Coordinates of C-alpha atoms and ligand atoms in Angstrom, one line a residue:
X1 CA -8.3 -21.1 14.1
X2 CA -7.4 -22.5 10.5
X3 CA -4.8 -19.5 9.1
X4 CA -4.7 -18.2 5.7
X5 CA -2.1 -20.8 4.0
X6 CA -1.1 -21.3 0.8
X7 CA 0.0 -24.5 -1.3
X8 CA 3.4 -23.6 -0.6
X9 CA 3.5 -23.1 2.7
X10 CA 3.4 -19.4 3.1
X11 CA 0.8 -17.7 5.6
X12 CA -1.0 -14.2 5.0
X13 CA -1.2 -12.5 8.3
X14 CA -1.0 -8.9 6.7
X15 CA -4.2 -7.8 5.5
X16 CA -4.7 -4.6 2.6
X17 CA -7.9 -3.3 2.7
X18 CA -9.1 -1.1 0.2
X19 CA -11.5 1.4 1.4
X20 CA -12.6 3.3 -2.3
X21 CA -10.9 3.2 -5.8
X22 CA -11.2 7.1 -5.6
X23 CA -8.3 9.3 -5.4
X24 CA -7.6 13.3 -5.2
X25 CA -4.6 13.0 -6.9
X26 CA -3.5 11.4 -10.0
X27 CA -0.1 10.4 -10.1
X28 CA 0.9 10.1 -13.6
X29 CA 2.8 6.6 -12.8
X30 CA -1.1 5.1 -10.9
X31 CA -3.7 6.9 -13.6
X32 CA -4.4 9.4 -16.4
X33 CA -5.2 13.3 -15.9
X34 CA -9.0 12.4 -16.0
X35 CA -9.2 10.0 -13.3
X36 CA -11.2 6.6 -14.2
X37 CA -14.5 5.4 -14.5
X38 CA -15.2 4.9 -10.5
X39 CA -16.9 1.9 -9.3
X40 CA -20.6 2.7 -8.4
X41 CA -21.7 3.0 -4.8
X42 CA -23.9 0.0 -5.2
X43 CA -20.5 -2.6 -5.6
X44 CA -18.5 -0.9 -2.7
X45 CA -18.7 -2.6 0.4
X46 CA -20.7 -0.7 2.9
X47 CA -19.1 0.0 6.5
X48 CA -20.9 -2.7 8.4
X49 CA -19.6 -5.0 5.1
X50 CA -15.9 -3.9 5.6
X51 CA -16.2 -4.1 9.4
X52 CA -17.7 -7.2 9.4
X53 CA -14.9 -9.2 6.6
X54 CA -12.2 -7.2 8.6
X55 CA -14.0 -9.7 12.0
X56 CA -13.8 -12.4 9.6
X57 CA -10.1 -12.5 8.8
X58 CA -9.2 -11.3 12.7
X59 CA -11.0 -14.0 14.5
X60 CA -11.4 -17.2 11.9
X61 CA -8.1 -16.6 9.7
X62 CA -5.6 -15.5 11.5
X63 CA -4.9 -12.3 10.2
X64 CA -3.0 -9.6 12.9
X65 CA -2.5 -6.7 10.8
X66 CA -5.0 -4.2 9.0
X67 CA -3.6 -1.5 6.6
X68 CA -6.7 0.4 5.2
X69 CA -5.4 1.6 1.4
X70 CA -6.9 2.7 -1.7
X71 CA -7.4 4.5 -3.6
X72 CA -7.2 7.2 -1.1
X73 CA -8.7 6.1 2.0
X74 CA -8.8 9.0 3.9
X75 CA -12.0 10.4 1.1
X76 CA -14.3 7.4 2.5
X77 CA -16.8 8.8 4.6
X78 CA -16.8 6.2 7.2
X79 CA -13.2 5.5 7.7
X80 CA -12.8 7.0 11.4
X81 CA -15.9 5.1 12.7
X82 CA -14.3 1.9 10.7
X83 CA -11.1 2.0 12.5
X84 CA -13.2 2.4 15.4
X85 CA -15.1 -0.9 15.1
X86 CA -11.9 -2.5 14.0
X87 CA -10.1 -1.4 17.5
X88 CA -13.2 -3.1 19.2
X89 CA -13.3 -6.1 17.4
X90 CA -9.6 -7.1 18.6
X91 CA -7.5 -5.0 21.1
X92 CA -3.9 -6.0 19.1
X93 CA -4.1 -6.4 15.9
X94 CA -1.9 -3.8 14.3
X95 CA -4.1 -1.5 12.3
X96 CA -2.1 1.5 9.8
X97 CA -3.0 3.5 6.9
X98 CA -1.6 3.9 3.5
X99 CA -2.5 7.3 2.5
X100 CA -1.2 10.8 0.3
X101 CA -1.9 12.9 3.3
X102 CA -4.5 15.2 1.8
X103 CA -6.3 16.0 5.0
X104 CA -4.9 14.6 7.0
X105 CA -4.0 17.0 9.0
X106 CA -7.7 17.4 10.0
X107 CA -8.3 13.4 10.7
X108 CA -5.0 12.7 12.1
X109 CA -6.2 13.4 16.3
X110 CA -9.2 11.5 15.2
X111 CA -7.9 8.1 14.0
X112 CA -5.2 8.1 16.3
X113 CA -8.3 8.2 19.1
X114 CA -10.4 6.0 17.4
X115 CA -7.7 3.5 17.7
X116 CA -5.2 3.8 14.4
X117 CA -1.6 2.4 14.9
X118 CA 0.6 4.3 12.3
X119 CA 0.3 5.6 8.5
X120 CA 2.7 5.3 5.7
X121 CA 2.5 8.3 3.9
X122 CA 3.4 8.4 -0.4
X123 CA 5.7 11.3 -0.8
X124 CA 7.7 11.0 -4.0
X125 CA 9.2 14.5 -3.8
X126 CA 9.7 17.5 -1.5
X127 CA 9.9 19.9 -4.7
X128 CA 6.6 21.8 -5.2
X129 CA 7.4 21.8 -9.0
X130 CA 8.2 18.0 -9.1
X131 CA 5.2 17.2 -7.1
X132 CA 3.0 19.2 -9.5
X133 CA 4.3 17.1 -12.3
X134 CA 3.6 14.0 -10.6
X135 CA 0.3 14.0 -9.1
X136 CA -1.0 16.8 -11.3
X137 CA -1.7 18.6 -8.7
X138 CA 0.0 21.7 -6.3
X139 CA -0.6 20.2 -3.4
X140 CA 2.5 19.8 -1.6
X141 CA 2.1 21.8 1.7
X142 CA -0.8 19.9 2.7
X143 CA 0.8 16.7 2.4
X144 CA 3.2 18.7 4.7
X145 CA 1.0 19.5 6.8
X146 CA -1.1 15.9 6.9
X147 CA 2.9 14.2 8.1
X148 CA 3.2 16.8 11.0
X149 CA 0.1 16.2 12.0
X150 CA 0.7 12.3 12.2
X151 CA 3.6 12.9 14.0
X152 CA 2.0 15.0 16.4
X153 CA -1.7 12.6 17.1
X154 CA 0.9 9.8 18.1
X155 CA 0.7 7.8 14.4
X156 CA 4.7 7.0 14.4
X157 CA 6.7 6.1 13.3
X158 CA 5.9 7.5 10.4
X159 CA 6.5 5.7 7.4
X160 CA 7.4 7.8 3.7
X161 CA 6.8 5.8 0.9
X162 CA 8.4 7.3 -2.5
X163 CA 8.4 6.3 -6.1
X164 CA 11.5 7.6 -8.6
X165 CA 11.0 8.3 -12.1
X166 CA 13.2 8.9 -14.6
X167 CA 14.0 12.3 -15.7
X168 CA 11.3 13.7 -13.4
X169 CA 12.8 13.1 -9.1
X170 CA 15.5 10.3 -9.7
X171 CA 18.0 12.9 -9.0
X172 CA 16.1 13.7 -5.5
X173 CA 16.4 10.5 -3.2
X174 CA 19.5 12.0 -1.2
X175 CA 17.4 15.1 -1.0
X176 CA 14.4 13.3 0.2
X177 CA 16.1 11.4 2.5
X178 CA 18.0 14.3 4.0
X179 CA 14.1 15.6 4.4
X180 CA 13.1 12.9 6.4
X181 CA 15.7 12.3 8.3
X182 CA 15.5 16.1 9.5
X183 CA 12.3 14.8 10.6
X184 CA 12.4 11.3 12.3
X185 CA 9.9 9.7 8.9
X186 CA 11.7 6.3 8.1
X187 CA 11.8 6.3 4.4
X188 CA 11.2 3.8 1.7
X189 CA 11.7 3.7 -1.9
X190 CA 9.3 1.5 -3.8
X191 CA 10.2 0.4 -7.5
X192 CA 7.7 1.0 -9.7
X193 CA 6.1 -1.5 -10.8
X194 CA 3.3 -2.7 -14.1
X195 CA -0.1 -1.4 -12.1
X196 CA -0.7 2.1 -14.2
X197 CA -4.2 2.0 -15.9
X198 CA -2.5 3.6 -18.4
X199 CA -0.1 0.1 -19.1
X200 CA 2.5 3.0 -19.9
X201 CA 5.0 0.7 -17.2
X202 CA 8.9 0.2 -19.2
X203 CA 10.6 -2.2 -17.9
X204 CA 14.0 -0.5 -19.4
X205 CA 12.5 3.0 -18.1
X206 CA 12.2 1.9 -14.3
X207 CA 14.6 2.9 -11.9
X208 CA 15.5 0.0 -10.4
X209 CA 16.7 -1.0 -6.5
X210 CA 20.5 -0.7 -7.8
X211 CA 20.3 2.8 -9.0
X212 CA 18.1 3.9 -6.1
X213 CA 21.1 2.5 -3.7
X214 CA 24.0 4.2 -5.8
X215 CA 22.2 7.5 -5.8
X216 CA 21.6 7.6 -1.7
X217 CA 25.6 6.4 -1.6
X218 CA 26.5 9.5 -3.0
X219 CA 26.1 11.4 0.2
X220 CA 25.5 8.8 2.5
X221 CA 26.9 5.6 4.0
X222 CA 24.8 2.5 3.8
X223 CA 24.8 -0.8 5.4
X224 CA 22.6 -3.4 5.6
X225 CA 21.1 -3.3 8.6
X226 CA 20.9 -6.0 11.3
X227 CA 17.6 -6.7 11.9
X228 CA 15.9 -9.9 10.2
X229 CA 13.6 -8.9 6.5
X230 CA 11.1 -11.1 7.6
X231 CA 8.3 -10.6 5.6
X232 CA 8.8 -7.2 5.3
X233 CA 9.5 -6.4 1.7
X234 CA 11.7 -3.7 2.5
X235 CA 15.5 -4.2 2.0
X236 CA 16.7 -2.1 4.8
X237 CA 20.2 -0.2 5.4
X238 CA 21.3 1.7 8.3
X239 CA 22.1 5.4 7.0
X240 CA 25.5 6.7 8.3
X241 CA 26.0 5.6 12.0
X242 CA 22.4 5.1 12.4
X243 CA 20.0 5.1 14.3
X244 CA 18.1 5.9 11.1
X245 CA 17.3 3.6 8.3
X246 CA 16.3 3.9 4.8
X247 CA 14.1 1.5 3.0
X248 CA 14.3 -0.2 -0.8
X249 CA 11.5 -2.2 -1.7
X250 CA 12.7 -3.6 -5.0
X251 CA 9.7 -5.6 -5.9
X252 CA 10.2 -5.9 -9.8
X253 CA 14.3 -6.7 -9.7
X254 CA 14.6 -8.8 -6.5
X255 CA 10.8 -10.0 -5.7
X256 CA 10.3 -11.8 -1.9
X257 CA 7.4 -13.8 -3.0
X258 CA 8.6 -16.0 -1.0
X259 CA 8.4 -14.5 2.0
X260 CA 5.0 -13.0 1.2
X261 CA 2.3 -12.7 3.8
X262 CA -0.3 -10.6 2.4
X263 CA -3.7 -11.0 1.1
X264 CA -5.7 -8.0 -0.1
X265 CA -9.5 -7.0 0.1
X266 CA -10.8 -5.2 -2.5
X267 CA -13.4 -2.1 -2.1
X268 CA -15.9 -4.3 -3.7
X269 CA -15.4 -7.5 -1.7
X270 CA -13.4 -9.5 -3.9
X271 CA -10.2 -11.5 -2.3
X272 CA -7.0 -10.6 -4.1
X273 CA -4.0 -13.5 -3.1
X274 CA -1.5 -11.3 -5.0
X275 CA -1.2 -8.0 -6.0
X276 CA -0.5 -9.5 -9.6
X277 CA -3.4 -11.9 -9.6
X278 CA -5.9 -12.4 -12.6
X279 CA -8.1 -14.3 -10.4
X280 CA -10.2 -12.8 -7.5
X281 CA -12.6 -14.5 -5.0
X282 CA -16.1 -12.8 -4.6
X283 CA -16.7 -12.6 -0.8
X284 CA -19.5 -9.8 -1.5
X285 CA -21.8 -11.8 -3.3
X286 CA -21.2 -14.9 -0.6
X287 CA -22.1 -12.1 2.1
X288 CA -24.9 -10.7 0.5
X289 CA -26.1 -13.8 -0.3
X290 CA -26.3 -15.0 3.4
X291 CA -23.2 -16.5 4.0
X292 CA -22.0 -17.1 7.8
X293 CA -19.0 -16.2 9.4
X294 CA -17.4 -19.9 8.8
X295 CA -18.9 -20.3 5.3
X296 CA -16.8 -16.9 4.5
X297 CA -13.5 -18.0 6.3
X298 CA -13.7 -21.0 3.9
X299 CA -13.9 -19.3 1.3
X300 CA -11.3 -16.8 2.0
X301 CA -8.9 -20.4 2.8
X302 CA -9.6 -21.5 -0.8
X303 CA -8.8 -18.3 -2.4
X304 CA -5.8 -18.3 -0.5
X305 CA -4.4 -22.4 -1.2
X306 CA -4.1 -21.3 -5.2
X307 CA -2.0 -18.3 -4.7
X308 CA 0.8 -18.5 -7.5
X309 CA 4.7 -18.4 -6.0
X310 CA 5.8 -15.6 -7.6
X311 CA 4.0 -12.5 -9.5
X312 CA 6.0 -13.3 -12.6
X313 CA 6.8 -9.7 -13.9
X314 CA 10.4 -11.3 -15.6
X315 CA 8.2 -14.2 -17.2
X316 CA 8.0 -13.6 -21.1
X317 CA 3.9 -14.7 -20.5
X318 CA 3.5 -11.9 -17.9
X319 CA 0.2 -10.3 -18.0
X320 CA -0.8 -7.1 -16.1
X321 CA -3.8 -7.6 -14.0
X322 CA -7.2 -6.3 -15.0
X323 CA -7.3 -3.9 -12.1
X324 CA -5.1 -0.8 -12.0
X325 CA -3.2 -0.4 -8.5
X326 CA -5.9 2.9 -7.3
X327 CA -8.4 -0.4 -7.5
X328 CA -7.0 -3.0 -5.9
X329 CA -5.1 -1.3 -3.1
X330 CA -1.6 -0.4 -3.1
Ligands
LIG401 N1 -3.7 6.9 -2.1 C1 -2.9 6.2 -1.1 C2 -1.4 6.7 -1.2 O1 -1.1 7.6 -2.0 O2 -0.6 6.1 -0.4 C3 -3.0 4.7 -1.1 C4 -3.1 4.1 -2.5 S1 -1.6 4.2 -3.5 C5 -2.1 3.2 -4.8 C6 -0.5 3.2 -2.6 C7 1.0 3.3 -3.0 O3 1.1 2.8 -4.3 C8 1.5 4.7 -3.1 O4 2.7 4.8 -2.3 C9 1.9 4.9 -4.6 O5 3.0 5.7 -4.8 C10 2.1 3.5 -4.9 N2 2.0 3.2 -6.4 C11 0.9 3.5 -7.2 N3 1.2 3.0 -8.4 C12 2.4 2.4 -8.4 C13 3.2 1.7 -9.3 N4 2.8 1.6 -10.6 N5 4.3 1.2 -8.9 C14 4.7 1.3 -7.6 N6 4.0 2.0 -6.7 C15 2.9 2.5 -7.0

């Protein structure tokens, strides 16, 4: 097996698979109050399609962890029966949503037997006003509901992913970390970064990694904690005496490029080396066209080799991909 390598000598092992560009929420930091023009049926992958690049990267590429994102993967149709087929396809590999919870507490028992590992859940407040603002919409106690039931089909740990703002929750992290703590959810703040469709991202408006740390110190004791990063982009710190950690992903003021080991699938087929790339590889039209197993694990190699070292947010050329995060997979 040939893995995933790049020119500088990092491997991808982590794979993000976007299931739809669809979401029931719109988070005024990911896209506008209308939504955005969806990609047609016709482009998206079909389940055998997804199932069958997912065998690809599994058995010819190395890759030994699936995290099924979006959009919001828990509206495509097909998603138990995909998990499903992934579980056949390879006992082990590690398989996890990304998700906003809406629902979940229906689906939970049913990907959790059909073979799910975890799911990181986005929860950016636990204020029903302040999540009102932010996704535009009052959905709060299902989102509830969708991390209880998680917890309770066996998904742990569960994972909270949250996103400050300023002037709108970046007086909350304490608060939301007191939430989750209450409730055994290992949280982890995510700076935001330039992936809004709207290209309303400020640098100077951001809360950065710093602020998020000195805010949490206010009613709790950090310290680093001792396990190794890895390749994990969380920075994580032991809260108080621990056992409990809290996460900071501080992707825009201390990037771990370096360290990266993630490649990304797109809804429509296309291979993403970087959540910042301008380029993308077009595995659909090589698997429509015919291609065999091998021919697509070559490709997926080459799109890999030019993957750039850094995504370059702090470089005065910096361009923000085409693609809005909801379409490339968060
Ligand atoms: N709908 C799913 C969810 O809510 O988790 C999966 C897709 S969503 C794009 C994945 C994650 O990206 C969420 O945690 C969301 O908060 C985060 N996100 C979206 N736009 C972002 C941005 N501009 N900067 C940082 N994180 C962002």
């Amino acid at each position: 097996m040939l893995p995933l390598i790049d020119r500088h000598g990092r491997i991808a092992t982590d794979l993000r698979v976007s299931l739809t560009d669809r979401c029931n929420l719109r988070c005024t930091y990911c896209m506008p109050p209308e939504g955005l023009e969806w990609m047609p049926d016709s482009q998206q992958l079909s389940d055998d399609e997804v199932v069958r690049l997912i065998g690809v990267a599994v058995r010819h590429l190395g890759v030994n962890e699936v995290r099924f994102t979006g959009g919001e993967p828990l509206v495509r149709r097909g998603l138990v029966d995909i998990v499903r087929r992934v579980r056949a396809l390879d006992e082990d590999v590690e398989m996890s949503i990304t998700t906003n919870a809406l629902g979940l507490s229906r689906t939970a028992g049913a990907l959790a037997e059909a073979g799910l590992d975890r799911v990181n859940v986005s929860l950016d407040t636990v204020r029903r006003d302040s999540f009102t603002t932010i996704t535009r919409r009052d959905r709060l106690a299902d989102v509830i509901a969708g991390l209880a039931a998680a917890e309770a089909a066996g998904l742990g740990p569960v994972k909270v992913n949250a996103v400050l703002l300023r002037g709108v929750n970046d007086d909350q992290a304490p608060e939301l970390l007191g939430w989750c703590l209450e409730r055994g959810y290992q949280l982890r703040f995510i700076e935001q970064m330039p992936l809004d469709a709207q290209h309303g991202w400020d640098r100077d408006l951001m809360v950065t990694a710093d602020e998020i740390f000195a805010s949490l110190a206010t009613a709790y004791r950090l310290t680093p904690a001792s396990e190794p990063r890895g390749s994990a982009p969380a920075e994580l710190f032991t809260v108080d005496d621990g056992p409990a950690t809290v996460g900071v992903i501080a992707s825009v003021t201390r990037p771990f490029c370096g360290d990266c080991d993630r490649v990304r699938l797109t809804a429509d087929g296309q291979v993403r080396n970087c959540l910042f790339a301008r380029e993308e590889s077009d595995l659909r039209a090589a698997l429509r066209g015919g291609a065999d197993d091998a021919d697509l694990a070559a490709r997926w190699r080459t799109a890999m080799w030019g993957k750039a070292p850094g995504h370059g947010i702090d470089d005065p050329s910096f361009l923000q991909p085409d693609r809005p995060m909801s379409a490339i997979g968060g």
